[in-house]
Tab-separated table of C-alpha atoms and ligand atoms in Angstrom:
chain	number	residue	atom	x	y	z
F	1	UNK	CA	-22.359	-8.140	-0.053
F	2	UNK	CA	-24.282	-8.914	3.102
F	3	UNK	CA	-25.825	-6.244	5.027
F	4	UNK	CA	-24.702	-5.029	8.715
F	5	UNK	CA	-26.738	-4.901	11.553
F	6	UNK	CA	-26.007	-3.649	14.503
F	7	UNK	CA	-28.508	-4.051	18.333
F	8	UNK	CA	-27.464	-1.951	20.696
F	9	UNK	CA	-28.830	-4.376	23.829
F	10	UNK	CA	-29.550	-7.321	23.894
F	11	UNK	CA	-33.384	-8.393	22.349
F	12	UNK	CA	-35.246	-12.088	21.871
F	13	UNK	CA	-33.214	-14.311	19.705
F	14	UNK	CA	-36.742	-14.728	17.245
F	15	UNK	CA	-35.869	-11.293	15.562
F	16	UNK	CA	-32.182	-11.937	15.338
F	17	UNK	CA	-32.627	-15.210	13.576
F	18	UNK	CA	-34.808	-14.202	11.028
F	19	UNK	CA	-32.347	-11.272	10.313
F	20	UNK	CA	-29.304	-14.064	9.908
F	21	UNK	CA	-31.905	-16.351	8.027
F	22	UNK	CA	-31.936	-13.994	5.434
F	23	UNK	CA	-28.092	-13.505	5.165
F	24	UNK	CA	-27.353	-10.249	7.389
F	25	UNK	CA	-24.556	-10.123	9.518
F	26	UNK	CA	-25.506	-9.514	13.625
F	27	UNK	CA	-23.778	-7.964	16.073
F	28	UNK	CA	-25.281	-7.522	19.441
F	29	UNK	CA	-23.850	-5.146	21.851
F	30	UNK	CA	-22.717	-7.748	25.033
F	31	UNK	CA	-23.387	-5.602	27.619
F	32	UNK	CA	-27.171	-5.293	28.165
F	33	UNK	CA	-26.079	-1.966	30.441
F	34	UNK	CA	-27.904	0.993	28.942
F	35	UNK	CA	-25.202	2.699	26.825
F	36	UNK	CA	-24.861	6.640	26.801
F	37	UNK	CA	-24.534	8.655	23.646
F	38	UNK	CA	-20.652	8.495	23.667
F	39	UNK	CA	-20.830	4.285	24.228
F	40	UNK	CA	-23.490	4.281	20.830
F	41	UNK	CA	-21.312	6.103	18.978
F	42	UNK	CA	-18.076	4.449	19.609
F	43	UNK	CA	-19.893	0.899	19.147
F	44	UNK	CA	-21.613	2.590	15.844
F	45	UNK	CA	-18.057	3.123	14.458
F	46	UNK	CA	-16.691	-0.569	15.333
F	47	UNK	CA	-18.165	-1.524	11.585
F	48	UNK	CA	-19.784	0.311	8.815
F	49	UNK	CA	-23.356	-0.942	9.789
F	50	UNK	CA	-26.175	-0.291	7.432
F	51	UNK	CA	-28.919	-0.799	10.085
F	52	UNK	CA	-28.843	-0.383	13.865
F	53	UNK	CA	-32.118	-1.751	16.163
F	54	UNK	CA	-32.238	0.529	19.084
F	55	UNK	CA	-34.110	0.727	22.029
F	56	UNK	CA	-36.407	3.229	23.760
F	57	UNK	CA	-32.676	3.609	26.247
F	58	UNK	CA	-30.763	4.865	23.628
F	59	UNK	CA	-31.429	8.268	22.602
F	60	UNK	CA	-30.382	9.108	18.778
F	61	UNK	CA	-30.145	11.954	17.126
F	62	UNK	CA	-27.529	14.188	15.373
F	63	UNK	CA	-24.226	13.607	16.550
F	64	UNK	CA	-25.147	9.357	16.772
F	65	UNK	CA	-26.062	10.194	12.402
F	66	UNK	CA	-22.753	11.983	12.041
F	67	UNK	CA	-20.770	9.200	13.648
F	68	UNK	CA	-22.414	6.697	11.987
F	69	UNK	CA	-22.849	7.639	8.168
F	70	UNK	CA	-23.326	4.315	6.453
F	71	UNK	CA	-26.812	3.565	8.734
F	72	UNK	CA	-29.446	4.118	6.797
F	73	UNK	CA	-32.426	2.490	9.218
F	74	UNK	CA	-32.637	2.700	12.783
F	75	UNK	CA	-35.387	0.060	13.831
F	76	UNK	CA	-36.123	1.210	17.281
F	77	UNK	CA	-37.193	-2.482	18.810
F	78	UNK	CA	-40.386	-0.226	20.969
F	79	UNK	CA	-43.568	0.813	20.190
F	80	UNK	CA	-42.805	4.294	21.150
F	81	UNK	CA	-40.198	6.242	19.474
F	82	UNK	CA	-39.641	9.617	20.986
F	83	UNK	CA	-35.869	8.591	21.867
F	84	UNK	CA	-34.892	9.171	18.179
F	85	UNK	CA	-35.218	12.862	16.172
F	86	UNK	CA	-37.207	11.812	13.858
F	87	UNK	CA	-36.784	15.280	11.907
F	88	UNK	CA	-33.462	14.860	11.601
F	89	UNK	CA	-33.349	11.951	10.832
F	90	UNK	CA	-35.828	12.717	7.571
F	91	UNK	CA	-33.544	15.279	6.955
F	92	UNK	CA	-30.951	13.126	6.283
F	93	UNK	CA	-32.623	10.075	3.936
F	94	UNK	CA	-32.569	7.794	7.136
F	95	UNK	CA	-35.397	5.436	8.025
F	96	UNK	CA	-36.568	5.212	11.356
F	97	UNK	CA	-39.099	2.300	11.994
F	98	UNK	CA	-40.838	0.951	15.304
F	99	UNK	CA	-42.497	-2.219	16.494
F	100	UNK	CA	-46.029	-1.850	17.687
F	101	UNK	CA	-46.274	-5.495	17.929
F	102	UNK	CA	-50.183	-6.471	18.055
F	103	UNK	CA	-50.084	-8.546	21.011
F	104	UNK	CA	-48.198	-5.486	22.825
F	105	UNK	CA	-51.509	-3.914	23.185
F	106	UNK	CA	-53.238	-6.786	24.921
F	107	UNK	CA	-49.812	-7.178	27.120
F	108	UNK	CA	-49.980	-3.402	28.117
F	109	UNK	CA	-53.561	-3.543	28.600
F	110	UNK	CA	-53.519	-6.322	31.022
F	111	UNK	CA	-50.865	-5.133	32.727
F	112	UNK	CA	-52.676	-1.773	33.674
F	113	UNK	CA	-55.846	-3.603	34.398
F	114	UNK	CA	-53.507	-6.115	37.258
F	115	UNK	CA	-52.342	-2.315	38.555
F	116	UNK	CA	-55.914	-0.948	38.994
F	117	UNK	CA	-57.155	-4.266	40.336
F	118	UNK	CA	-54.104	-4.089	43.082
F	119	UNK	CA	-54.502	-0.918	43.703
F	120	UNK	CA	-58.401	-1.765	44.663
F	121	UNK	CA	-57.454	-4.189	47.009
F	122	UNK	CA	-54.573	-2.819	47.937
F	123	UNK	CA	-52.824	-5.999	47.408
F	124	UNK	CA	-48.866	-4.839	47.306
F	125	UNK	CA	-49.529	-2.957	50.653
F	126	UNK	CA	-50.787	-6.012	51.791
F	127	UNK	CA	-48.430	-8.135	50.762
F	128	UNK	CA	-45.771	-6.392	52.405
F	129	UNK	CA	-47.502	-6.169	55.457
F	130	UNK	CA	-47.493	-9.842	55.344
F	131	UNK	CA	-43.704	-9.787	54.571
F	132	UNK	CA	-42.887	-8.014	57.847
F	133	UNK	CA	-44.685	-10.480	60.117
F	134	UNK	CA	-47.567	-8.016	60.552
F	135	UNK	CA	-50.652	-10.774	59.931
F	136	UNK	CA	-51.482	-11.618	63.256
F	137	UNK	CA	-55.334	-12.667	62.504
F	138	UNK	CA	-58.191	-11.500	60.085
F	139	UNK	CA	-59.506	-8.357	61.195
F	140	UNK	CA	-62.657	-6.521	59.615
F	141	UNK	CA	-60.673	-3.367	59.262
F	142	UNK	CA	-57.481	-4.491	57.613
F	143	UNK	CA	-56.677	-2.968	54.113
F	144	UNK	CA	-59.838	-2.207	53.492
F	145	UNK	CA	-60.086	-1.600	49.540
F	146	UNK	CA	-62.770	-0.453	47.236
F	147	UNK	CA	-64.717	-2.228	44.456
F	148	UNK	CA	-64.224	-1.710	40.947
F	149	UNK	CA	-67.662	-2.463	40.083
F	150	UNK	CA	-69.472	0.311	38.692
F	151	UNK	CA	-66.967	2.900	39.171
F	152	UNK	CA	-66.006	5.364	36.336
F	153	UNK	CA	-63.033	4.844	34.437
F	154	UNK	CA	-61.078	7.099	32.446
F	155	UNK	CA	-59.455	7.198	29.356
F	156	UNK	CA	-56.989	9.587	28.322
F	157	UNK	CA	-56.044	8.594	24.794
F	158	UNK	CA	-57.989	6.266	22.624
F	159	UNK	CA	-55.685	4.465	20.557
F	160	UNK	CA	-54.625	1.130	20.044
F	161	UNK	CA	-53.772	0.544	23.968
F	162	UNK	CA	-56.036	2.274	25.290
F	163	UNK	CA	-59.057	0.784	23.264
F	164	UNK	CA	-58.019	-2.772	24.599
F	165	UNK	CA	-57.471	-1.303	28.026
F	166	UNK	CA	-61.446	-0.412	28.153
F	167	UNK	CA	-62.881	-3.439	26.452
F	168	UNK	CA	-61.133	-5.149	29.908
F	169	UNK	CA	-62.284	-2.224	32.043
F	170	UNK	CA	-66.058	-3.067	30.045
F	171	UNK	CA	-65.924	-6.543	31.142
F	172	UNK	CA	-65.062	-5.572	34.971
F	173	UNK	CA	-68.731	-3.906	34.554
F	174	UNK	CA	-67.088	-0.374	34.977
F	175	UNK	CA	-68.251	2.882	32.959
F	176	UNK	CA	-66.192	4.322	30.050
F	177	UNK	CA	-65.926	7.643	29.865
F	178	UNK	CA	-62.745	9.070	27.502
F	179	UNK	CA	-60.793	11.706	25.786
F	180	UNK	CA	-58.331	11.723	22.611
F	181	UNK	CA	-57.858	14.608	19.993
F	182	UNK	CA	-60.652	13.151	17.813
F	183	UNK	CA	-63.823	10.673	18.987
F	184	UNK	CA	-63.458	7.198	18.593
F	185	UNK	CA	-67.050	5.941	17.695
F	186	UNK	CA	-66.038	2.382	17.106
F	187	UNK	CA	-65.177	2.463	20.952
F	188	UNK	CA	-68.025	4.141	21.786
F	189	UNK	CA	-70.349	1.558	19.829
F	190	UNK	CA	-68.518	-1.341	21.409
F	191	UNK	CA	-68.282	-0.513	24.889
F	192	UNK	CA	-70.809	2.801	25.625
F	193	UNK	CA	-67.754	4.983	26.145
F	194	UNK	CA	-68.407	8.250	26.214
F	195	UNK	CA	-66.807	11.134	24.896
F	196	UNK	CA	-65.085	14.197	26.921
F	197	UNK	CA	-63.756	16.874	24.609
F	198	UNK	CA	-61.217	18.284	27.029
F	199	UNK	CA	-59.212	16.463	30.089
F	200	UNK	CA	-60.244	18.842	32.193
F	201	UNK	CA	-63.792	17.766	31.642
F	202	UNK	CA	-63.312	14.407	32.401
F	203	UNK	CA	-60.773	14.375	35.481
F	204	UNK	CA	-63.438	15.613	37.910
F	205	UNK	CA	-65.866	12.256	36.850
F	206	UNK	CA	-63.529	9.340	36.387
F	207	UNK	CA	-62.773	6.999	39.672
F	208	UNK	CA	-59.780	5.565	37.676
F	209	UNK	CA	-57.888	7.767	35.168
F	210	UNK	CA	-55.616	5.737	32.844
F	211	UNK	CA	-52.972	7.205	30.530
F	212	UNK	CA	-52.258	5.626	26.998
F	213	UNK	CA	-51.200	9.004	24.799
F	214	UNK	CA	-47.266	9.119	22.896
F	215	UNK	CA	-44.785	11.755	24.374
F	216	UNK	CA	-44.878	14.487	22.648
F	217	UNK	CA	-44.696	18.169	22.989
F	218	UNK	CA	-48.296	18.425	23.819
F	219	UNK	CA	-48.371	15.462	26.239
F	220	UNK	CA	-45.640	16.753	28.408
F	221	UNK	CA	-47.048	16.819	31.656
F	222	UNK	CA	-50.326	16.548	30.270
F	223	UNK	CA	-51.163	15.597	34.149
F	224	UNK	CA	-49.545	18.567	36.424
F	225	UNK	CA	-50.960	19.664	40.041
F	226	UNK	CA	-54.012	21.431	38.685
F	227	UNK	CA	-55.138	18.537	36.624
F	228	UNK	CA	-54.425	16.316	39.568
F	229	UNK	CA	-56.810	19.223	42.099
F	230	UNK	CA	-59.643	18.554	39.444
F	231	UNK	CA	-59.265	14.496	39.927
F	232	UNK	CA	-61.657	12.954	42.995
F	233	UNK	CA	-59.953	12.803	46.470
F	234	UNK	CA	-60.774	8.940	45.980
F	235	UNK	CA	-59.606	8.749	42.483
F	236	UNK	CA	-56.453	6.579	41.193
F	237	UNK	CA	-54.183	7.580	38.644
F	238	UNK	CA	-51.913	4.978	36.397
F	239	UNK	CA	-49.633	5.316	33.821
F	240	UNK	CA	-48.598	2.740	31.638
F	241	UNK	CA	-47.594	5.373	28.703
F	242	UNK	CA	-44.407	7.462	29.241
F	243	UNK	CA	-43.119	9.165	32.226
F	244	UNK	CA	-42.949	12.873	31.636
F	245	UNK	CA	-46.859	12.533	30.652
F	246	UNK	CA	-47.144	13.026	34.156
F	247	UNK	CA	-45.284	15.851	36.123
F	248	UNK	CA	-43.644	13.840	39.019
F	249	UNK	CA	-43.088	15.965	41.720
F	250	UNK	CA	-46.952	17.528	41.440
F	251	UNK	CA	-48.223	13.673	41.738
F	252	UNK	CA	-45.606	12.992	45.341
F	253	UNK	CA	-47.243	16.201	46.324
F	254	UNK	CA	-50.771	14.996	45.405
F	255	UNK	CA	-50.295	11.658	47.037
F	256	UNK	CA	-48.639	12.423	50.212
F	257	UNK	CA	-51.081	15.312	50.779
F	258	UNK	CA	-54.519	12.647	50.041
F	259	UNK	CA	-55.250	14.965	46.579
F	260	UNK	CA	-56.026	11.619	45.200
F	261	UNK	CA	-55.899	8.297	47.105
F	262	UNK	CA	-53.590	6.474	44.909
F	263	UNK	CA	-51.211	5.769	41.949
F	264	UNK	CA	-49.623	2.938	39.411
F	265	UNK	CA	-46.492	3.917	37.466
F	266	UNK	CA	-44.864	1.598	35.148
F	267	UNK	CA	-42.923	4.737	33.985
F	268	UNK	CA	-41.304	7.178	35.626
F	269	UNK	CA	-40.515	10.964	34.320
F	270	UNK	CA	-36.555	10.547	35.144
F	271	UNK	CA	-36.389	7.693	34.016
F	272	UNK	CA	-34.133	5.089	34.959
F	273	UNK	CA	-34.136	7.227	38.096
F	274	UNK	CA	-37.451	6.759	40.602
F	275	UNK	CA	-37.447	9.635	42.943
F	276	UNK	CA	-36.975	8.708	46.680
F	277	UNK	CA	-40.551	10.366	47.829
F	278	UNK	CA	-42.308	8.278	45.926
F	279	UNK	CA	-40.315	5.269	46.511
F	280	UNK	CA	-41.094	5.815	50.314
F	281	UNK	CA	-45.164	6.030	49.793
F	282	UNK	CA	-47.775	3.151	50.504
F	283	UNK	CA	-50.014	4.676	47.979
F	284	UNK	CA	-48.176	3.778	44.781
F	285	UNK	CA	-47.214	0.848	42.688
F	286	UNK	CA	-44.049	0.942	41.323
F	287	UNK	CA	-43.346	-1.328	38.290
F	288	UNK	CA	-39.641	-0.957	36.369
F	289	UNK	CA	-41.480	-0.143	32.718
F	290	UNK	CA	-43.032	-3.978	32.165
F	291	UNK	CA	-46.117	-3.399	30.408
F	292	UNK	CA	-45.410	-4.922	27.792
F	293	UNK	CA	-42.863	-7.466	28.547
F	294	UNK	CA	-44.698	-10.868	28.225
F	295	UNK	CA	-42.326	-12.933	26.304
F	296	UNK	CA	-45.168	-13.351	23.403
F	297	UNK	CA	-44.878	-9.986	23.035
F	298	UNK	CA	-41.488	-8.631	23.095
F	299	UNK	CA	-40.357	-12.181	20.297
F	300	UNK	CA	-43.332	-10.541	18.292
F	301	UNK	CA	-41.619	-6.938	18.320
F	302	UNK	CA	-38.149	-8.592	18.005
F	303	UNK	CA	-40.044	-10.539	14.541
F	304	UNK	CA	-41.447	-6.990	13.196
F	305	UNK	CA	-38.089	-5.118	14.125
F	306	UNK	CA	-36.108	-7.674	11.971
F	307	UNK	CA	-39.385	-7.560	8.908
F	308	UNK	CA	-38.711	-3.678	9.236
F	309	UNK	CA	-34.824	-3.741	8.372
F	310	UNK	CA	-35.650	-6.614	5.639
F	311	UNK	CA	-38.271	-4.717	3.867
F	312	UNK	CA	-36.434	-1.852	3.911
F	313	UNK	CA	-33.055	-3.039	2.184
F	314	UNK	CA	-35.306	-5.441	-0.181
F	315	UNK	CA	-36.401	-2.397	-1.155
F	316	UNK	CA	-40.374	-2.405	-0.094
F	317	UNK	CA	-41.188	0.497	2.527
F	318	UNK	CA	-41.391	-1.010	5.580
F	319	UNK	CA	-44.831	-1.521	7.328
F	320	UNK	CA	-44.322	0.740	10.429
F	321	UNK	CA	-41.964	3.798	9.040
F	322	UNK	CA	-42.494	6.396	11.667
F	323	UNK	CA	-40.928	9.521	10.103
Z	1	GLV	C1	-42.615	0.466	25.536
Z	1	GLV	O1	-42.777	1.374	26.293
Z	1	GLV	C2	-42.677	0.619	24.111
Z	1	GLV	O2	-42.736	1.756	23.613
Z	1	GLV	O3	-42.643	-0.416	23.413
């Protein structure tokens, strides 16, 4: 009998057709509104599905595996996956896959490099400026930037993102300096990055300090006021990574108070929710978690989600099993 599948949004139409062209049964949730626990379940228990693709919105864990006993994968359609307990999930036989698409990496990576570049010339300022009728001539004074060549940037996690992110940074003639848990020497051959054991270390030297680490219990505000004290009054701070990486209210604090000069956030520690105070400050970028969302990259993860569920019920272990 042909397999279930269940998607809790709606996601590219390349993943979902490879799924039908190899006989499994679809049903996308309508509603691309982001459903709460309660919604999941009750659209879990329409159908006895044996696979559900989530999304980094949906957060699954115990009482979604108890409604929903027949699942046996959850393909979370995201590189990340820290919306799913992956413990108890192992605990119970299921699968939990995720979709670090390739190409996301180069997606993510440019995206960060068009915040740091915008910050530099403060081109959204600008541009809003221009909005309200403000341009009344060139002036020599007006939104006066800084250049990013030769200035330090900084690399807090050295993984697949983050290793693209500085081959960019490389070829805007900056300087790499970086921290992870272990060295990455292949980086460090590449593009002269050098190495920082601790965050603390490095903070104090970078002009631009970039965040590409996973949630997890140790990352949790991984950048709180004191880490943000250590960082140069001139300094810019983006994150591309997850929200709660960063503690929210010490960074309004920071940036309202000229701790450090400026910020990018493509993710926000509340998320869906942006907090007013930052909302209402000229010296942040605010982008609704895009990084990745070039349409090259989200039909590859949409390709891989689908190769994930199909390994996994042909009986091969799929290539990106996360628990
Ligand atoms: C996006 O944040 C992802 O994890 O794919």
């Amino acid at each position: 009998m042909s397999k279930s599948v269940f998607v809790t949004r709606p996601i590219p139409e390349a993943g979902l057709s490879v799924l039908r062209e190899h006989g499994y049964n679809v049903d996308v949730n309508a509603s691309d509104a982001i459903p709460s626990r309660d919604e999941t379940i009750s659209l879990l228990q329409k159908k006895p599905y044996d696979g559900v693709i989530t999304l980094l919105t949906d957060s699954i864990g115990v009482d979604v595996f108890t409604a929903a006993p027949s699942v046996k994968i959850y393909a979370n359609y995201a590189s990340g996956f820290d919306n799913i307990d992956l413990i108890e999930a192992k605990k119970r036989g299921i699968i939990v896959t995720n979709a670090p698409a390739p190409r996301s990496a180069e997606a993510v990576a440019e995206h960060t490099i068009a915040l740091m570049l915008a910050l530099a010339g403060r081109i959204v300022e600008a541009d809003q400026s221009v909005r309200r009728g403000e341009y009344h001539g060139w002036s020599p004074m007006n939104f006066i930037g800084t250049d990013i060549l030769g200035k330090t940037f900084g690399l807090v996690g050295a993984g697949r993102i983050g290793a693209r992110v500085v081959h960019y940074a490389r070829a805007l003639g900056m300087n790499i300096i970086y921290t992870d848990i272990t060295k990455n020497e292949q980086l460090e051959k590449e593009t002269g990055a050098v190495y920082y054991q601790t965050i603390d270390a490095l903070l104090p030297k970078a002009d631009v300090v970039s965040l590409h680490v996973p949630l997890l219990p140790t990352t949790r505000h991984l950048i709180n006021g004191e880490h943000l004290r250590r960082m140069k009054p001139t300094a810019f701070l983006i994150n591309t990574a997850r929200g709660p990486v960063v503690e929210e209210a010490a960074l309004e604090h920071a940036l309202k108070n000229n701790i450090i000069a400026a910020a990018a956030l493509d993710v926000f520690e509340f998320e869906p929710r942006v907090s007013l105070g930052l909302r209402s400050l000229n010296n942040v970028i605010l982008t609704p978690h895009i990084a990745s969302a070039s349409i090259e990259t989200r039909d590859e993860m949409a390709v891989i989600t689908a190769q994930n569920i199909i390994d996994f019920f042909e009986g091969r272990r799929p290539h990106y099993v996360v628990n």
